[in-house]
Short mmCIF file of C-alpha atoms in Angstrom, two decimals:
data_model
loop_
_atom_site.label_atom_id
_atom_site.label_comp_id
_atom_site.label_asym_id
_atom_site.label_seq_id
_atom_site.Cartn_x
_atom_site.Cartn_y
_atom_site.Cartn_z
CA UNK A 1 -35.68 -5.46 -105.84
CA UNK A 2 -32.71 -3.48 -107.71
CA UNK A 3 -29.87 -5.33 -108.09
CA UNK A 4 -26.81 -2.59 -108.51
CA UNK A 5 -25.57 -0.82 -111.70
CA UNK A 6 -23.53 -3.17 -113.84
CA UNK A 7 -20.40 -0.90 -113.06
CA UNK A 8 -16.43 -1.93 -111.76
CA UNK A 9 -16.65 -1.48 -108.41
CA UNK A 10 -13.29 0.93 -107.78
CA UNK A 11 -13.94 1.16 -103.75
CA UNK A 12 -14.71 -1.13 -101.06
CA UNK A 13 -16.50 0.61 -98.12
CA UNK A 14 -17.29 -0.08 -94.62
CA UNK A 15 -20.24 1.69 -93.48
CA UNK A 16 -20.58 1.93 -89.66
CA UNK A 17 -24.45 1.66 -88.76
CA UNK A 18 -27.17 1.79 -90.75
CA UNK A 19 -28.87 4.52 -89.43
CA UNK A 20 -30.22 7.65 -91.64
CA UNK A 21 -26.94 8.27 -93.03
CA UNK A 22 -25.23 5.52 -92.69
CA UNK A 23 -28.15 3.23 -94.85
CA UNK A 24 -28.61 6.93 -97.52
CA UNK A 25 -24.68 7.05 -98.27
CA UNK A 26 -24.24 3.03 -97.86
CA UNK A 27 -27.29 2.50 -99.83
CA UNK A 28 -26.42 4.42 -102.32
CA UNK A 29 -22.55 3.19 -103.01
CA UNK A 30 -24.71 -0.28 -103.09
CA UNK A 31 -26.50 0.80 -105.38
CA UNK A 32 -23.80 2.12 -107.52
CA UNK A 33 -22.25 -1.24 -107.85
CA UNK A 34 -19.64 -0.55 -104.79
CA UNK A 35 -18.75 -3.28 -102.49
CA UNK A 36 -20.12 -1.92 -99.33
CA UNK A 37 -20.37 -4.17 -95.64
CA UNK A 38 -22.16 -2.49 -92.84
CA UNK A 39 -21.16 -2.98 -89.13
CA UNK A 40 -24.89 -3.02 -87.20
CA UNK A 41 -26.17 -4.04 -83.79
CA UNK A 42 -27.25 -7.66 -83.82
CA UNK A 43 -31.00 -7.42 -83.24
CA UNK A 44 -30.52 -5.77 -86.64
CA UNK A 45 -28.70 -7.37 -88.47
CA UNK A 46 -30.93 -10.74 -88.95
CA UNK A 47 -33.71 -8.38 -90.16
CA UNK A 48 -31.99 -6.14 -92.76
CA UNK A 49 -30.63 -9.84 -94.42
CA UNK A 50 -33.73 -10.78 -94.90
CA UNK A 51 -35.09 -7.78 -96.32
CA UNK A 52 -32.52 -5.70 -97.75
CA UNK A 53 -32.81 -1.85 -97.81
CA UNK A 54 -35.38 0.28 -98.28
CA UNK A 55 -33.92 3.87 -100.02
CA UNK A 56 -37.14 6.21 -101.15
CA UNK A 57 -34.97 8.34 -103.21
CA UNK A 58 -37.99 9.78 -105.64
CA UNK A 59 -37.62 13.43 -104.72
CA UNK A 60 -34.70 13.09 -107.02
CA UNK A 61 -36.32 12.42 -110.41
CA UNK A 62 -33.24 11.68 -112.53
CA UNK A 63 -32.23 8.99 -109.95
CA UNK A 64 -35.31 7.65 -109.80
CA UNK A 65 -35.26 7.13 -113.37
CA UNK A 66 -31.97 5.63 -113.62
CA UNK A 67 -32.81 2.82 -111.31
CA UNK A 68 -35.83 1.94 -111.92
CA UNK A 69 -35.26 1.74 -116.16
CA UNK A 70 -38.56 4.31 -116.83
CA UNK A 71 -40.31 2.43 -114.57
CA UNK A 72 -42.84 3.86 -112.15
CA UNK A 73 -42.54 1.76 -108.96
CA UNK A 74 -42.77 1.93 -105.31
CA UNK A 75 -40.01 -1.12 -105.10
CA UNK A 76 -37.89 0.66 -107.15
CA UNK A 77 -35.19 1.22 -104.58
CA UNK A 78 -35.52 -2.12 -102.34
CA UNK A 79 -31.82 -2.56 -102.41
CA UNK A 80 -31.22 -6.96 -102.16
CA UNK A 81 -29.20 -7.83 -99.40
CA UNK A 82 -27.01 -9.91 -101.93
CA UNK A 83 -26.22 -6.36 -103.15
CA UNK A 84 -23.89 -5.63 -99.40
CA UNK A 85 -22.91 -7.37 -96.40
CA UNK A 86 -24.14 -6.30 -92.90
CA UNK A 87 -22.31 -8.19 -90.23
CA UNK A 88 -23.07 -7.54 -86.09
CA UNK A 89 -19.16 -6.83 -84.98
CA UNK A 90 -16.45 -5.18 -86.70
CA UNK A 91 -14.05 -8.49 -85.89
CA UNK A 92 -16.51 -10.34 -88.19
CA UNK A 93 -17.01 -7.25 -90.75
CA UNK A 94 -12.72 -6.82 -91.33
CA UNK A 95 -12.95 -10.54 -92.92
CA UNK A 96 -14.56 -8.91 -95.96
CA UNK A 97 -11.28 -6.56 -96.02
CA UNK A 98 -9.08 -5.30 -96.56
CA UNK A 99 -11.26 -1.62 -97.06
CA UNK A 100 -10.83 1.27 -99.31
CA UNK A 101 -12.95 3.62 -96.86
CA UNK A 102 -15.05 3.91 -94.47
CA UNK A 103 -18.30 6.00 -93.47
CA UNK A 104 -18.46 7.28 -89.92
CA UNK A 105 -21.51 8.99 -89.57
CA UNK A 106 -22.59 8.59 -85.47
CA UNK A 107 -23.90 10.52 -83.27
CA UNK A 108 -21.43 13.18 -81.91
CA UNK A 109 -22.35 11.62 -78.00
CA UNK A 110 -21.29 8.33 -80.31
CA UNK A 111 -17.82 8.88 -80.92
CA UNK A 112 -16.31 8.49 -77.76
CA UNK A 113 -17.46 4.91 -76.94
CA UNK A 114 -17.08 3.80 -80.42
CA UNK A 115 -13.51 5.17 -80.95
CA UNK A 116 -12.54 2.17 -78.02
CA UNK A 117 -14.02 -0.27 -80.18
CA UNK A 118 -12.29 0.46 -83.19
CA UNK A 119 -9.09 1.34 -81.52
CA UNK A 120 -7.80 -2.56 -80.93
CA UNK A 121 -8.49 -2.99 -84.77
CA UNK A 122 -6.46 0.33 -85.69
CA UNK A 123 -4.07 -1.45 -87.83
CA UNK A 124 -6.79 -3.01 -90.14
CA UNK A 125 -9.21 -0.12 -90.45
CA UNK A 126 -9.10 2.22 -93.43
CA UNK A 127 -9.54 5.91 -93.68
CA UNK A 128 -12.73 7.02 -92.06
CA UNK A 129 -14.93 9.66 -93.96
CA UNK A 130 -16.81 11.15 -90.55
CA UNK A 131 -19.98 12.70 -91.66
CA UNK A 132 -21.22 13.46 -88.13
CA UNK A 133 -22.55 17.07 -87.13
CA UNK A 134 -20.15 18.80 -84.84
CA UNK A 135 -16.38 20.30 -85.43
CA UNK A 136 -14.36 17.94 -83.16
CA UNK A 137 -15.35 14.29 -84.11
CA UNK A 138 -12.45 14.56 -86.61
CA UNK A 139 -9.76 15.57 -83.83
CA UNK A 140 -10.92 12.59 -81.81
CA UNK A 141 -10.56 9.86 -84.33
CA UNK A 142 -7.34 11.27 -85.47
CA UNK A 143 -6.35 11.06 -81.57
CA UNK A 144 -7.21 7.62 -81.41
CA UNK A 145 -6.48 6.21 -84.77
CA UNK A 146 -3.78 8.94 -86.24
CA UNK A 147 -4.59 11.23 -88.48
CA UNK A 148 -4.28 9.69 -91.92
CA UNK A 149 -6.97 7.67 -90.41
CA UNK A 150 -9.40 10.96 -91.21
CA UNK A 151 -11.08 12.41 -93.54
CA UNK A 152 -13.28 15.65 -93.18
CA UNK A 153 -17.10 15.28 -94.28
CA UNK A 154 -20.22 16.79 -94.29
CA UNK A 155 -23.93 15.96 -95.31
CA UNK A 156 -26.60 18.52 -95.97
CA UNK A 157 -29.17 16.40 -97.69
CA UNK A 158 -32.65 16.11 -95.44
CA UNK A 159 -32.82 12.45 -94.58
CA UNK A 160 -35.85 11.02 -93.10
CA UNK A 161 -35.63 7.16 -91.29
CA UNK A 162 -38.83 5.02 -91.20
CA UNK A 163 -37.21 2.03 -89.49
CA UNK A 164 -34.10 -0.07 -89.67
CA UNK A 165 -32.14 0.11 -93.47
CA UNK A 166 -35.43 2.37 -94.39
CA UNK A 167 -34.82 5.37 -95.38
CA UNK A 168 -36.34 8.45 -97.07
CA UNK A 169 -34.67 11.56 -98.81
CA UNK A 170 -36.66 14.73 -98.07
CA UNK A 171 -34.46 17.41 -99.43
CA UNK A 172 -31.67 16.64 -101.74
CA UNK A 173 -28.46 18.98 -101.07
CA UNK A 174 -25.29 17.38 -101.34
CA UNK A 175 -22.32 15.81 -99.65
CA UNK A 176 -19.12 17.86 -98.52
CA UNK A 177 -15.62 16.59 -98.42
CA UNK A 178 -12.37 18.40 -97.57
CA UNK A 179 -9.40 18.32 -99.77
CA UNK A 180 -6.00 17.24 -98.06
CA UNK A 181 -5.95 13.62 -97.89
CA UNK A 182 -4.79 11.27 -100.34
CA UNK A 183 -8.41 9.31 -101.28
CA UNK A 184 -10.17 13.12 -100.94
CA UNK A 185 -10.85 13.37 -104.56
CA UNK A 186 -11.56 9.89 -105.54
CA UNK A 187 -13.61 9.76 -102.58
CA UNK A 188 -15.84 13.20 -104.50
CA UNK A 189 -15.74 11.29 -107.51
CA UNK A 190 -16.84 8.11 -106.02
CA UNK A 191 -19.65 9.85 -104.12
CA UNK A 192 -21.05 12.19 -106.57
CA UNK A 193 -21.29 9.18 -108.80
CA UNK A 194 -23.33 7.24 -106.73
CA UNK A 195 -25.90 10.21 -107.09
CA UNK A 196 -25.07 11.65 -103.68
CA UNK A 197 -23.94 15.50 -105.06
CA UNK A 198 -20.29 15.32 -103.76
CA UNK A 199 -18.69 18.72 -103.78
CA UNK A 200 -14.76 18.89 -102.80
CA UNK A 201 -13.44 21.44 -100.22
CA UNK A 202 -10.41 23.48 -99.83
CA UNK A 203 -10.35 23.83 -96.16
CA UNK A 204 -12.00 21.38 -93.70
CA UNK A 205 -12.81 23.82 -90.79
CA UNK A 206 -14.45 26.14 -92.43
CA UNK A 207 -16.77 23.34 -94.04
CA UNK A 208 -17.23 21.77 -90.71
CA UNK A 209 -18.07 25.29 -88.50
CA UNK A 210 -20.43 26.60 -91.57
CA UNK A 211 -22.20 22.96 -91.75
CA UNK A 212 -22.58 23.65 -87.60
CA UNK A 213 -23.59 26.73 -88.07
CA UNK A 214 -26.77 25.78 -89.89
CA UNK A 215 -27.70 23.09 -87.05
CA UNK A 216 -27.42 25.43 -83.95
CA UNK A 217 -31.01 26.91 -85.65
CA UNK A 218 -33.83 26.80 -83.60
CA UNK A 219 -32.36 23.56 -82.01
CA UNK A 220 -31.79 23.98 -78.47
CA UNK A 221 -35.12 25.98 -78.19
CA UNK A 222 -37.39 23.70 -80.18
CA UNK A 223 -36.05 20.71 -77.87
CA UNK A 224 -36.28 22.59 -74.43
CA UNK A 225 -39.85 24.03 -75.01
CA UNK A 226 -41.10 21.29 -77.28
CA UNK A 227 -42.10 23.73 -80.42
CA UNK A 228 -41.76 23.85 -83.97
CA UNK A 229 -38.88 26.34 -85.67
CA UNK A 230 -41.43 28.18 -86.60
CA UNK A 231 -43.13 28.84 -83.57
CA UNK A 232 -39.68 29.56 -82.07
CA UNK A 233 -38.86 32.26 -85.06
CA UNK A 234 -42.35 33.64 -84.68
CA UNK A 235 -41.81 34.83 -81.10
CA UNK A 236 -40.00 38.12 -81.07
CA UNK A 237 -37.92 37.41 -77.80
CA UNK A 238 -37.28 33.63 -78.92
CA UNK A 239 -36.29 34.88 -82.51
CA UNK A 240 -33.91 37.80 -80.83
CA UNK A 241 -32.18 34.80 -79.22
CA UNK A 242 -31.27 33.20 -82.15
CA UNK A 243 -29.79 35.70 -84.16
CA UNK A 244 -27.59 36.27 -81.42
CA UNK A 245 -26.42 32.27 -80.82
CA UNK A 246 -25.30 32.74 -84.50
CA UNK A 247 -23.82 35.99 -84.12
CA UNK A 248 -21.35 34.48 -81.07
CA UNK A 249 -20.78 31.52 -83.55
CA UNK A 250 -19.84 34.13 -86.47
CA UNK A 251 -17.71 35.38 -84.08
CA UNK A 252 -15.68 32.79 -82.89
CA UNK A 253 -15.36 31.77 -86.37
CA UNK A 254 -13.55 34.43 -87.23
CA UNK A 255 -11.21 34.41 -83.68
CA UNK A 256 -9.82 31.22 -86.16
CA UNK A 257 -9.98 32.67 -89.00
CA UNK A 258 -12.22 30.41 -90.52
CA UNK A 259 -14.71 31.23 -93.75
CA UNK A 260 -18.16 30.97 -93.98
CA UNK A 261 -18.61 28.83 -96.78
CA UNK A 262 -21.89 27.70 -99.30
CA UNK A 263 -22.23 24.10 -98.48
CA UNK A 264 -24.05 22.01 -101.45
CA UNK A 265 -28.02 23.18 -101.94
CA UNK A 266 -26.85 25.83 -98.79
CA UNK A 267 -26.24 29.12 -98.56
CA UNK A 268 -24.85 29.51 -95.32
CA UNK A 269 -23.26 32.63 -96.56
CA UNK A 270 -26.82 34.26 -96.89
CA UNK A 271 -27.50 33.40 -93.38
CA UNK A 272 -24.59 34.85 -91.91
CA UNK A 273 -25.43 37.95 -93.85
CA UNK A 274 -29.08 37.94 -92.54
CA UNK A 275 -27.67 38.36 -88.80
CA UNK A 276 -26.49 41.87 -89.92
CA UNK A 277 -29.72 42.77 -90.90
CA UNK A 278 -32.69 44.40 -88.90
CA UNK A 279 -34.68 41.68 -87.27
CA UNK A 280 -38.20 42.25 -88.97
CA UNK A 281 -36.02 42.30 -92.37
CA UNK A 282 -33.81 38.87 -91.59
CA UNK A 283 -37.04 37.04 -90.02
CA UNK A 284 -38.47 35.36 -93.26
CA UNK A 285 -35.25 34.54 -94.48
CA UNK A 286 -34.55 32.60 -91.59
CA UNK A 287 -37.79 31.25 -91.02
CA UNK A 288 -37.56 29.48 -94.43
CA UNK A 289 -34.23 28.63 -93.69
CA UNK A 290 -34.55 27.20 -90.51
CA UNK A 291 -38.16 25.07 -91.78
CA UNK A 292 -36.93 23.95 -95.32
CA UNK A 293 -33.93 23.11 -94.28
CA UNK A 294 -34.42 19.90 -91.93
CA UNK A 295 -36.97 18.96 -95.00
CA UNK A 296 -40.39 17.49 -92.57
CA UNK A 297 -38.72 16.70 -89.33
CA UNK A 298 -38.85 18.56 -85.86
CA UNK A 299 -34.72 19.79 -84.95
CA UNK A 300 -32.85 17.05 -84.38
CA UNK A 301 -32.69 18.02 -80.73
CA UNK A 302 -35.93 17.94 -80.04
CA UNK A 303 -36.00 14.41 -82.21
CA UNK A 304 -33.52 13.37 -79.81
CA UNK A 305 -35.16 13.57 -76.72
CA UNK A 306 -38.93 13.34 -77.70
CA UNK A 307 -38.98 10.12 -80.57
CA UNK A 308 -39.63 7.11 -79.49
CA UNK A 309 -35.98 5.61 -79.87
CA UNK A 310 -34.45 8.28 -77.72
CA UNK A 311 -32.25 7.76 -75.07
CA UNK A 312 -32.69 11.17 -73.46
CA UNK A 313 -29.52 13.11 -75.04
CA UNK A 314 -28.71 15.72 -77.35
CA UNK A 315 -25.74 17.04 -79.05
CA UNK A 316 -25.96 20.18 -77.45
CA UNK A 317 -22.74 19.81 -75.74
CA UNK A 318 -20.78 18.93 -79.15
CA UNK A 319 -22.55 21.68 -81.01
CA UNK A 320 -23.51 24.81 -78.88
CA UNK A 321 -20.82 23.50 -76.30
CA UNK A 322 -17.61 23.43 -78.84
CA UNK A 323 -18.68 27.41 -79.30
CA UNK A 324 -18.56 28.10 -76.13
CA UNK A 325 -15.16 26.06 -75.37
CA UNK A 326 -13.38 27.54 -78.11
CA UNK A 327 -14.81 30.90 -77.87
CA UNK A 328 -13.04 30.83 -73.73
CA UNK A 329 -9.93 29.42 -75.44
CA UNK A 330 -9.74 32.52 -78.11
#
């Protein structure tokens, strides 16, 4: 077990789920010696107090080290579930308020149906940090909750889930957050402290609609035919297709006037320069791109509607869908 840094905690978090994200980021303010209480389903919850959380964060060497004092072991990032509180409702997690921030990291087909939970507790919730995929989560918790409520995020590490509060990180990239609100830079601080790569941004849209950019890849495709990325880049038609999804998205990215912007470990800039190219010449860069990128898992499309927890939806309509609608509004 590994009991948290012997730091001041600065920041008490609320974490809502502990799914990939949610258990990576929570885990790892946990770990960092932040107060951190997770809001989970109840089947859940009596499981991850008896074991804790499980955080395989080796790829990262220098982490690894930190935690585990020199010490090569395979418990060395069983976080003890005296180290945070998980509770099954939000009514019960507020008690252990009031909060500095919180993590909102759902499913964009999520937000909806969560946003009328949290709304009768409005008063008592702090500003939430949404790290979902998509470019109009934000708009809808500031609709519901006001707009200091919201904080533009963004995660481009690869992270793997084995099971509930067990979780792997495949490709270590970094955290985005947009400048503009009052916690923004303690919030980078905070986050790049607890060994999570936190990079601060000057304008949220353009982080959000590059960070989409590099999940419309391969996605749809992979999930509708059931293949690989690379099987999808290595068919000339399929490939063809591609290019020209992120040549509309390119597109209505600059109806807004938004940049395409390097996200941490990602250089979305490359990629929108490899849809100028000639297709044989942009091919392997994409095909890397598209593979490395997700670290070992399928899309998350396809992971979505073929894994054994899914529940037969995609965020195709938050993703590909918020192109289209704003591309007919422009």
């Amino acid at each position: 077990m590994v009991q948290p840094l012997s730091r001041s905690a600065d920041l008490k978090f609320l974490v809502f789920g502990a799914g990939a994200i949610g258990t990576y980021i929570g885990g790892s303010l946990a770990l960092a010696g932040h107060q951190v209480v997770f809001v989970e389903q109840p089947e859940m919850v009596k499981e991850l107090r008896q074991k804790g959380l499980r955080l395989d964060l080796t790829i990262d060497e220098s982490v690894a080290l930190r935690l585990s004092k020199g010490r090569n072991t395979k418990d060395a990032f069983i976080i003890d579930p005296r180290s945070f509180v998980i509770e099954p409702s939000l009514k019960e997690a507020l008690k252990f308020g009031p909060f500095d921030a919180a993590i909102f990291a759902l499913k964009s087909f999520d937000t909806l149906s969560a946003l009328e939970g949290l709304k009768p507790f409005a008063d008592k919730l702090p500003p939430l940090l949404c790290l979902s995929n998509g470019v109009e989560n934000e708009q809808a918790i500031a609709r519901v909750l006001g707009a200091d409520k919201v904080i533009y995020g963004t995660v481009t590490s690869a992270i793997g889930r084995r099971g509930p509060g067990d979780i792997v990180l495949e490709k270590l990239r970094g955290v985005g957050v947009a400048a503009g609100h009052p916690l923004s830079e303690k919030l980078v601080k905070t986050l790049d402290r607890a060994f999570l790569k936190c990079r601060l941004y000057p304008e949220a849209h353009s982080m959000k609609w590059s960070k989409m950019l590099t999940n419309l890849i391969a996605n749809p495709t992979s999930a509708i035919l059931n293949m690989t990325a690379a099987q999808v880049f290595a068919n000339r038609k399929l490939y063809k297709l591609e290019i020209d999804m992120l040549k509309e998205c390119l597109a209505v990215m600059k109806a807004q006037n938004l940049e395409v912007v390097d996200l941490p470990g990602t250089p979305v800039k490359a990629l929108a320069f490899a849809t100028k190219l000639p297709l044989w010449l942009s091919k392997p860069f994409l095909s890397r791109a598209a593979g490395s990128g997700r670290g070992a898992k399928m899309p998350s499309f396809h992971i979505d509607l073929y894994s054994a927890r899914s529940r037969g939806q995609s965020e195709v309509q938050y993703l590909h869908g918020a192109v289209v609608r704003e591309g007919k509004a422009r």
